[in-house]
Short mmCIF file of N, CA, C and O in Angstrom, two decimals:
data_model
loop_
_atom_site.label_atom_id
_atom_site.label_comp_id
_atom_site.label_asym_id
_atom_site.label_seq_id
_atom_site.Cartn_x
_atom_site.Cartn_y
_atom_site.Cartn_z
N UNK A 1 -49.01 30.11 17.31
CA UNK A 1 -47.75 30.81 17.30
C UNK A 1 -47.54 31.41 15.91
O UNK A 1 -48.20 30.77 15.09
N UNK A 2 -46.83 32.45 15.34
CA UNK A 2 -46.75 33.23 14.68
C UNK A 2 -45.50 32.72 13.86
O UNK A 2 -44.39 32.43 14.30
N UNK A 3 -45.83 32.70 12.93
CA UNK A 3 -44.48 32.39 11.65
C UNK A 3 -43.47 33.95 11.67
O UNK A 3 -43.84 35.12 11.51
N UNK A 4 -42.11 33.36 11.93
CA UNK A 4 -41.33 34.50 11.84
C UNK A 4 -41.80 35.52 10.72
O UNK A 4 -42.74 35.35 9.95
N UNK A 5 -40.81 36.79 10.81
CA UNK A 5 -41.08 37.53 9.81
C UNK A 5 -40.38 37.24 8.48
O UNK A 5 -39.88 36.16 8.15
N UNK A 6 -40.41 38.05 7.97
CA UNK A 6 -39.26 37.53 6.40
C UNK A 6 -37.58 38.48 6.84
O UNK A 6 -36.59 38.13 6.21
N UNK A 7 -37.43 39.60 7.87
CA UNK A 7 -36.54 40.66 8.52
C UNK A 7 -36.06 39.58 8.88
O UNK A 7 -35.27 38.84 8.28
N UNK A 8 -36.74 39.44 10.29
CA UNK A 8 -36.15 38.29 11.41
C UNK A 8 -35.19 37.01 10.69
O UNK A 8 -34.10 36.56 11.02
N UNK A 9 -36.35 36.58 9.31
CA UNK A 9 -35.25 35.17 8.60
C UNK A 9 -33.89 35.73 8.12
O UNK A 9 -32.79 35.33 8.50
N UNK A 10 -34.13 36.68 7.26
CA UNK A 10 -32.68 37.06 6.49
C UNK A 10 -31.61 37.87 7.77
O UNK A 10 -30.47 38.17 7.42
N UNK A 11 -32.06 38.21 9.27
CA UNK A 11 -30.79 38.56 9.73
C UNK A 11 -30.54 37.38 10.57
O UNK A 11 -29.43 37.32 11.11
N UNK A 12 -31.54 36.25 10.81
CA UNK A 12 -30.80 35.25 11.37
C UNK A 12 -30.13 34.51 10.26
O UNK A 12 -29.08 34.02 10.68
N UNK A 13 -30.26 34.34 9.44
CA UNK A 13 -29.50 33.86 8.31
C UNK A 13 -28.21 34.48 8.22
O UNK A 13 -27.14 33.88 8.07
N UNK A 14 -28.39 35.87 8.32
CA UNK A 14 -27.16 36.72 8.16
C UNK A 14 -25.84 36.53 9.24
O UNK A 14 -24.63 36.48 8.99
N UNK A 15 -26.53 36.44 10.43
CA UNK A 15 -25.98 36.11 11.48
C UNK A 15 -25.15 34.56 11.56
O UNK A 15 -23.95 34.42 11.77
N UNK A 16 -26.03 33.61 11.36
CA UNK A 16 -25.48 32.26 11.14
C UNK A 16 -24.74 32.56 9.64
O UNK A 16 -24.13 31.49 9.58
N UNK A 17 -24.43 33.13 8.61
CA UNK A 17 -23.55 32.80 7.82
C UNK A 17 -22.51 33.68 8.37
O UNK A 17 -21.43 33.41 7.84
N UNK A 18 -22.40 34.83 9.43
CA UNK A 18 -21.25 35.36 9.92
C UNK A 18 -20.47 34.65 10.74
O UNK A 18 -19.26 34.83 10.71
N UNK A 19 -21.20 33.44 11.86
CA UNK A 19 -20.76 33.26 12.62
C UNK A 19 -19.64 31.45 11.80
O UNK A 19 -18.73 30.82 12.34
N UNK A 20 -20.23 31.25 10.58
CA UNK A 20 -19.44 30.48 10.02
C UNK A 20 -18.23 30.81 9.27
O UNK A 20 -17.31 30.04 8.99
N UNK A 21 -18.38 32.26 8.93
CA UNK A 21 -17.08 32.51 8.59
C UNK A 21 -16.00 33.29 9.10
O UNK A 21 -14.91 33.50 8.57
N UNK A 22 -16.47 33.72 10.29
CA UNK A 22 -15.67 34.12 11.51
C UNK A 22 -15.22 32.93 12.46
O UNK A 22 -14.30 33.01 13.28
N UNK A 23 -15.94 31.91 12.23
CA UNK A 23 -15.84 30.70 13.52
C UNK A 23 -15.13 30.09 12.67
O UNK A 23 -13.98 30.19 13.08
N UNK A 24 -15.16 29.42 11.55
CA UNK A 24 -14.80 28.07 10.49
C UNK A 24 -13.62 28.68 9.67
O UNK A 24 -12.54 28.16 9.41
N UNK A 25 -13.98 29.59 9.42
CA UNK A 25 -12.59 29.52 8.57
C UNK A 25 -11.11 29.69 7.96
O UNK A 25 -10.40 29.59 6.95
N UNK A 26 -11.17 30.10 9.69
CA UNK A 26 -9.27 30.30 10.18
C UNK A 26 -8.98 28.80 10.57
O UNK A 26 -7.86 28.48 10.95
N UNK A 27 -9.91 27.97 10.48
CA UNK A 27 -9.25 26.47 10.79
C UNK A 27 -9.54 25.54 9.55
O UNK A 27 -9.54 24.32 9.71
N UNK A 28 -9.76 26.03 8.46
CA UNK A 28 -9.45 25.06 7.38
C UNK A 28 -8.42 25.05 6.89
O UNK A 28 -8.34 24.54 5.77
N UNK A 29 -7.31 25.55 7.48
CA UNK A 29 -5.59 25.12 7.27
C UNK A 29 -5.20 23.67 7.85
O UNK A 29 -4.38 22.83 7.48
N UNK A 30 -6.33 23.73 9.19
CA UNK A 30 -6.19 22.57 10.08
C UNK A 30 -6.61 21.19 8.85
O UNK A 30 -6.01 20.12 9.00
N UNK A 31 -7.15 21.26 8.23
CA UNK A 31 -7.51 20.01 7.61
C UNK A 31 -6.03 19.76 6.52
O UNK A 31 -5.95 18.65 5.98
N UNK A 32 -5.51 20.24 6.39
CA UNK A 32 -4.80 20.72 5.54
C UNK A 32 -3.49 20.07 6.32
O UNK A 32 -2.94 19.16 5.70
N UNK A 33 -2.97 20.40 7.49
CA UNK A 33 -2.43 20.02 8.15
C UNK A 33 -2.68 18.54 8.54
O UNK A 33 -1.74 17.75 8.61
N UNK A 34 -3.77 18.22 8.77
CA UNK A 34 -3.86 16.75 8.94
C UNK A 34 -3.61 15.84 8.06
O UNK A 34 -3.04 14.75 8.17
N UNK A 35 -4.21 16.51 6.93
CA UNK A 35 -3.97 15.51 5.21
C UNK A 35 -2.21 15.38 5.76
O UNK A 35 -1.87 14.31 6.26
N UNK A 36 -1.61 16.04 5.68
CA UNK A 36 -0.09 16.29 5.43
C UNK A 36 0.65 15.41 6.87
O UNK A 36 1.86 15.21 7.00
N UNK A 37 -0.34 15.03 7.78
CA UNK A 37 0.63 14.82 8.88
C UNK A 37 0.28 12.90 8.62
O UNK A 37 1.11 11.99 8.64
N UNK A 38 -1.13 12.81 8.41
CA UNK A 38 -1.29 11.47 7.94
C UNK A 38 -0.78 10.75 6.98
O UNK A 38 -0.51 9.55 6.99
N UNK A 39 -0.58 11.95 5.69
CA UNK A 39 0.41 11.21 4.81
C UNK A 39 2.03 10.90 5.27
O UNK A 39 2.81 9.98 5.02
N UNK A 40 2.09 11.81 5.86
CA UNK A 40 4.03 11.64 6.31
C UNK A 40 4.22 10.15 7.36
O UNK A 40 5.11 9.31 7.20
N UNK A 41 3.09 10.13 8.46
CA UNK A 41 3.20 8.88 8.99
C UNK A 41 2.78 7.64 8.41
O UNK A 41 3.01 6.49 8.79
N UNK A 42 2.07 8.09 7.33
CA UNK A 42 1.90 7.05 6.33
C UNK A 42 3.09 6.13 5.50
O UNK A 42 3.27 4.91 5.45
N UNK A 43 3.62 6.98 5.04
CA UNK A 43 5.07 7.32 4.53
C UNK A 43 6.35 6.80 5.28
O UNK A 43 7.20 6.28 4.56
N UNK A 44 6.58 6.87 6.47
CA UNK A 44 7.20 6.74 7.49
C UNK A 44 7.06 5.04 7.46
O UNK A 44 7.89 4.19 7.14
N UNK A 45 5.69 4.92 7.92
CA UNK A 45 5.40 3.46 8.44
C UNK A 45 5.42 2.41 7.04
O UNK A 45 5.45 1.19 7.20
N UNK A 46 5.41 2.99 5.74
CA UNK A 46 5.35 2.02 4.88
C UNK A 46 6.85 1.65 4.37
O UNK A 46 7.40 0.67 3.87
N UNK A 47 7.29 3.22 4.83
CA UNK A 47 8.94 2.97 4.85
C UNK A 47 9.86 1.85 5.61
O UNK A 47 10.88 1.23 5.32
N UNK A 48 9.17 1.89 6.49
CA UNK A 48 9.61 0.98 7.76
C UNK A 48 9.09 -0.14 7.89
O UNK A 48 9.69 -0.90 8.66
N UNK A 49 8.12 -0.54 7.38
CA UNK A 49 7.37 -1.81 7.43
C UNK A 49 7.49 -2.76 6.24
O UNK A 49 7.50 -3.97 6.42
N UNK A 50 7.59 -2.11 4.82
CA UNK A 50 7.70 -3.16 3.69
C UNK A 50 9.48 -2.58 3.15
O UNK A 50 10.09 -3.51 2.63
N UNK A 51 10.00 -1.77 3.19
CA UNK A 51 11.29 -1.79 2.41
C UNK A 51 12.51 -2.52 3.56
O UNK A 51 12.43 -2.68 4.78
N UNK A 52 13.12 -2.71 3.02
CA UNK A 52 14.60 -3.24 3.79
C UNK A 52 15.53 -2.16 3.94
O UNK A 52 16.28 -1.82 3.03
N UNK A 53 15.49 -1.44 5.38
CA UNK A 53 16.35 -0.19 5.78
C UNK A 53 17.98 -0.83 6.00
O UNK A 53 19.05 -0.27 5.76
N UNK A 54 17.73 -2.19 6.53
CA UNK A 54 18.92 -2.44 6.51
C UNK A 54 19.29 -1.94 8.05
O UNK A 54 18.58 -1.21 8.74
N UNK A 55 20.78 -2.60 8.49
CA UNK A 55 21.14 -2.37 9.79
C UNK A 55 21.86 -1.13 10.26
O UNK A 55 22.14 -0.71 11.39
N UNK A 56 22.07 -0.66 9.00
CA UNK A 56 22.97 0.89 9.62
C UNK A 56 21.96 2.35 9.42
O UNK A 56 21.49 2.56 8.30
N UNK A 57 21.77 2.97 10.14
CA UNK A 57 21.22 3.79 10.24
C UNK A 57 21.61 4.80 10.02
O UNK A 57 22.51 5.23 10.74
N UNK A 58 20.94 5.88 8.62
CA UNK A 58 22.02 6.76 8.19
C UNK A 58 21.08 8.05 8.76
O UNK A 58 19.91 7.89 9.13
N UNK A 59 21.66 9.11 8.75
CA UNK A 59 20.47 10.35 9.22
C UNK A 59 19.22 10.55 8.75
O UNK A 59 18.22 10.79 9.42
N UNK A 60 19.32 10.44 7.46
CA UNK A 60 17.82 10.47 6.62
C UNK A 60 16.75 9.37 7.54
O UNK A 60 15.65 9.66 8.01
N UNK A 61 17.46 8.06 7.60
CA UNK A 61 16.63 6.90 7.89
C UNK A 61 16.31 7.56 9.57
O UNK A 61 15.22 7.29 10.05
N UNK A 62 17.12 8.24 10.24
CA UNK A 62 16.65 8.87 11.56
C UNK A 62 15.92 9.69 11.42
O UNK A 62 15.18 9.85 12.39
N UNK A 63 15.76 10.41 10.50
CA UNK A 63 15.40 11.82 10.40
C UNK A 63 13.75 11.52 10.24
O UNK A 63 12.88 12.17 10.83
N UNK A 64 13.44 10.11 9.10
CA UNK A 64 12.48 10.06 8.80
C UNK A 64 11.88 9.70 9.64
O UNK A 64 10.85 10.30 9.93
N UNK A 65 12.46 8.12 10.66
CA UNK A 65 11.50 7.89 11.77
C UNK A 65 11.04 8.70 13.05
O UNK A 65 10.03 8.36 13.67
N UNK A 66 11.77 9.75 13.40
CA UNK A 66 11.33 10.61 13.89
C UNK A 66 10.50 11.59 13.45
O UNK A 66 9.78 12.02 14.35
N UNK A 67 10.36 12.07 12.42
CA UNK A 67 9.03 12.67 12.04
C UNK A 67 8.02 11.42 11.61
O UNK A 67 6.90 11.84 11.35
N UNK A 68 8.13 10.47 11.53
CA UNK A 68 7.16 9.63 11.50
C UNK A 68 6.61 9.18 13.00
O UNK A 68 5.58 8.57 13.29
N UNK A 69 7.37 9.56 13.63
CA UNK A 69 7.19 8.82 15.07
C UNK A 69 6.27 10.23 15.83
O UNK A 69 5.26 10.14 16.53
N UNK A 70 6.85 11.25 15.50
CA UNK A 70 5.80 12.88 16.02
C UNK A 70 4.82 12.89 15.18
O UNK A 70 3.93 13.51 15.77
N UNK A 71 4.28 12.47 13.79
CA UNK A 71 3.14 12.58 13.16
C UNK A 71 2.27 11.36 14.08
O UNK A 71 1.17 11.70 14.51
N UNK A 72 2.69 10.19 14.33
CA UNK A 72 2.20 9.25 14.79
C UNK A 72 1.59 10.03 16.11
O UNK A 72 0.40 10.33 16.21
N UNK A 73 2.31 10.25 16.84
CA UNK A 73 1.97 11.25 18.15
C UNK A 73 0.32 12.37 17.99
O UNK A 73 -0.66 12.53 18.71
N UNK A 74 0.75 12.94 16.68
CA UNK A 74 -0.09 14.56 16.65
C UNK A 74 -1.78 13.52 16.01
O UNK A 74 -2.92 13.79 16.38
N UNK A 75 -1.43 12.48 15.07
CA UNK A 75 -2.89 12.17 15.00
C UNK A 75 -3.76 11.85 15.53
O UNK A 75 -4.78 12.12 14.90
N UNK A 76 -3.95 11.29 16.54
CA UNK A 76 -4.64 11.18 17.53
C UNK A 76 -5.61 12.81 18.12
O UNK A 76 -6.80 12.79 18.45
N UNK A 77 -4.94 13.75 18.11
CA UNK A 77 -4.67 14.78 18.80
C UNK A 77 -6.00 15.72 17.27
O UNK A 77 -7.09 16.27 17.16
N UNK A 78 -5.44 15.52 16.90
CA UNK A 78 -5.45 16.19 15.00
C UNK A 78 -6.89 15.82 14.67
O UNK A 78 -7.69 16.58 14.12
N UNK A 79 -7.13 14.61 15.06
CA UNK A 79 -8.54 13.91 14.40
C UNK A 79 -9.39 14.43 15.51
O UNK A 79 -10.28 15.10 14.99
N UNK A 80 -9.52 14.43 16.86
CA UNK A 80 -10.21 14.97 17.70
C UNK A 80 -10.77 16.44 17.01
O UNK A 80 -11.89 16.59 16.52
N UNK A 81 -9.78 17.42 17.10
CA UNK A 81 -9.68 18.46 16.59
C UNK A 81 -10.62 18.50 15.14
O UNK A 81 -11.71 19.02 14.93
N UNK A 82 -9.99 17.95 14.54
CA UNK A 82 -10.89 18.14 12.77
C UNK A 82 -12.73 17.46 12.91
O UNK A 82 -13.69 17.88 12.25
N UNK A 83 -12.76 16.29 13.98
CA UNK A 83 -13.80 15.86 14.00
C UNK A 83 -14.53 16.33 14.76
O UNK A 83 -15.71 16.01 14.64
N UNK A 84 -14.18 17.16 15.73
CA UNK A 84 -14.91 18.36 16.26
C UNK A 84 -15.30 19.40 15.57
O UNK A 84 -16.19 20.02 16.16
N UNK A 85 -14.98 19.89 14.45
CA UNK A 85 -14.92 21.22 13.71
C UNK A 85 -16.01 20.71 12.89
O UNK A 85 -17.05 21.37 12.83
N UNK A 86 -15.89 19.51 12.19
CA UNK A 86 -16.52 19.18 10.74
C UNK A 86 -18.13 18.94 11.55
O UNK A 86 -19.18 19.26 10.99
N UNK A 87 -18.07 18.19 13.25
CA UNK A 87 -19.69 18.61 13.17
C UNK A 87 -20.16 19.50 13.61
O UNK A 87 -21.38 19.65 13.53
N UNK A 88 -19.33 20.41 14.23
CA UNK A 88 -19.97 21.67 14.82
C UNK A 88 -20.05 22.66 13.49
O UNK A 88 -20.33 23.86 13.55
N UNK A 89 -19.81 22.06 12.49
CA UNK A 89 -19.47 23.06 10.98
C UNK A 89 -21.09 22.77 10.47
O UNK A 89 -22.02 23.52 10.14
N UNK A 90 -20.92 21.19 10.57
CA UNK A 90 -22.48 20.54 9.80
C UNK A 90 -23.65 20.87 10.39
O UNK A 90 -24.72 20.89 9.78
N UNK A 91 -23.49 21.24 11.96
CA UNK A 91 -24.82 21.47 12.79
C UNK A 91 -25.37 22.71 12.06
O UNK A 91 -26.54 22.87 11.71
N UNK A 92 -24.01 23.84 11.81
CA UNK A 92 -24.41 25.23 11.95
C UNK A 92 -25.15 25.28 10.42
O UNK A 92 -26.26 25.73 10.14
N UNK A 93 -24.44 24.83 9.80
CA UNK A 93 -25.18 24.64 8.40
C UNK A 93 -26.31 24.08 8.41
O UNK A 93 -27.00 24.41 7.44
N UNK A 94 -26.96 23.11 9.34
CA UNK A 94 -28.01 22.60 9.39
C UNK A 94 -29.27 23.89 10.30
O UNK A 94 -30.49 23.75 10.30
N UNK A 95 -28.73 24.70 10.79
CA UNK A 95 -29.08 25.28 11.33
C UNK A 95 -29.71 26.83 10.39
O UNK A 95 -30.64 27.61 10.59
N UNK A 96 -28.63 26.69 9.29
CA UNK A 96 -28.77 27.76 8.19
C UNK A 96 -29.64 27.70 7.57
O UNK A 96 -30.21 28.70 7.12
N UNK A 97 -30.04 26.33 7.33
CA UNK A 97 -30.93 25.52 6.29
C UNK A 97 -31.96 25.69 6.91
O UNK A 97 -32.74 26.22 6.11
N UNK A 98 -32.59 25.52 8.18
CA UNK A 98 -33.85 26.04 8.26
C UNK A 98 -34.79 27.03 8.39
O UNK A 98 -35.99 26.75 8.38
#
């Protein structure tokens, strides 16, 4: 069998670095978004778990467990998402590399 040409390498190369920055990189906000949704339920739950809120519930203390309670919701959702991206990101790069 015949070793590609040196044409053939640099436009499949060309091709796989287009299709990473047309495919990949309108969703690296998404990581960005996750950092931010993990920290807030982070935040939320450490709020709620080690400080003393005490029995009256003022809006803030609502305000917070409910966005702690929808971040709790979206991660699940969020990590699917990002851990789908990061290996279909690593394949293509692995794919660049040869």
């Amino acid at each position: 069998m015949e070793k590609p040409t040196k044409n053939w390498q640099s436009l499949r190369l060309a091709v796989l670095n287009r299709a990473e920055r047309s495919v990949f990189e309108p969703f690296k906000p998404l990581y960005t978004i996750y950092a931010s949704v993990c920290l807030c339920y982070l935040f939320g739950f450490a709020r709620f778990n080690f400080f003393d809120v005490g029995s009256d519930y003022t809006f803030s203390s609502v305000l917070i467990l409910l966005i702690a309670a929808i971040c709790g919701a979206l991660i699940p959702v969020l990590t699917g998402s990002v851990l789908t991206i990061h290996f279909a990101h690593r394949r293509l790069r692995k794919l660049a590399g040869e």
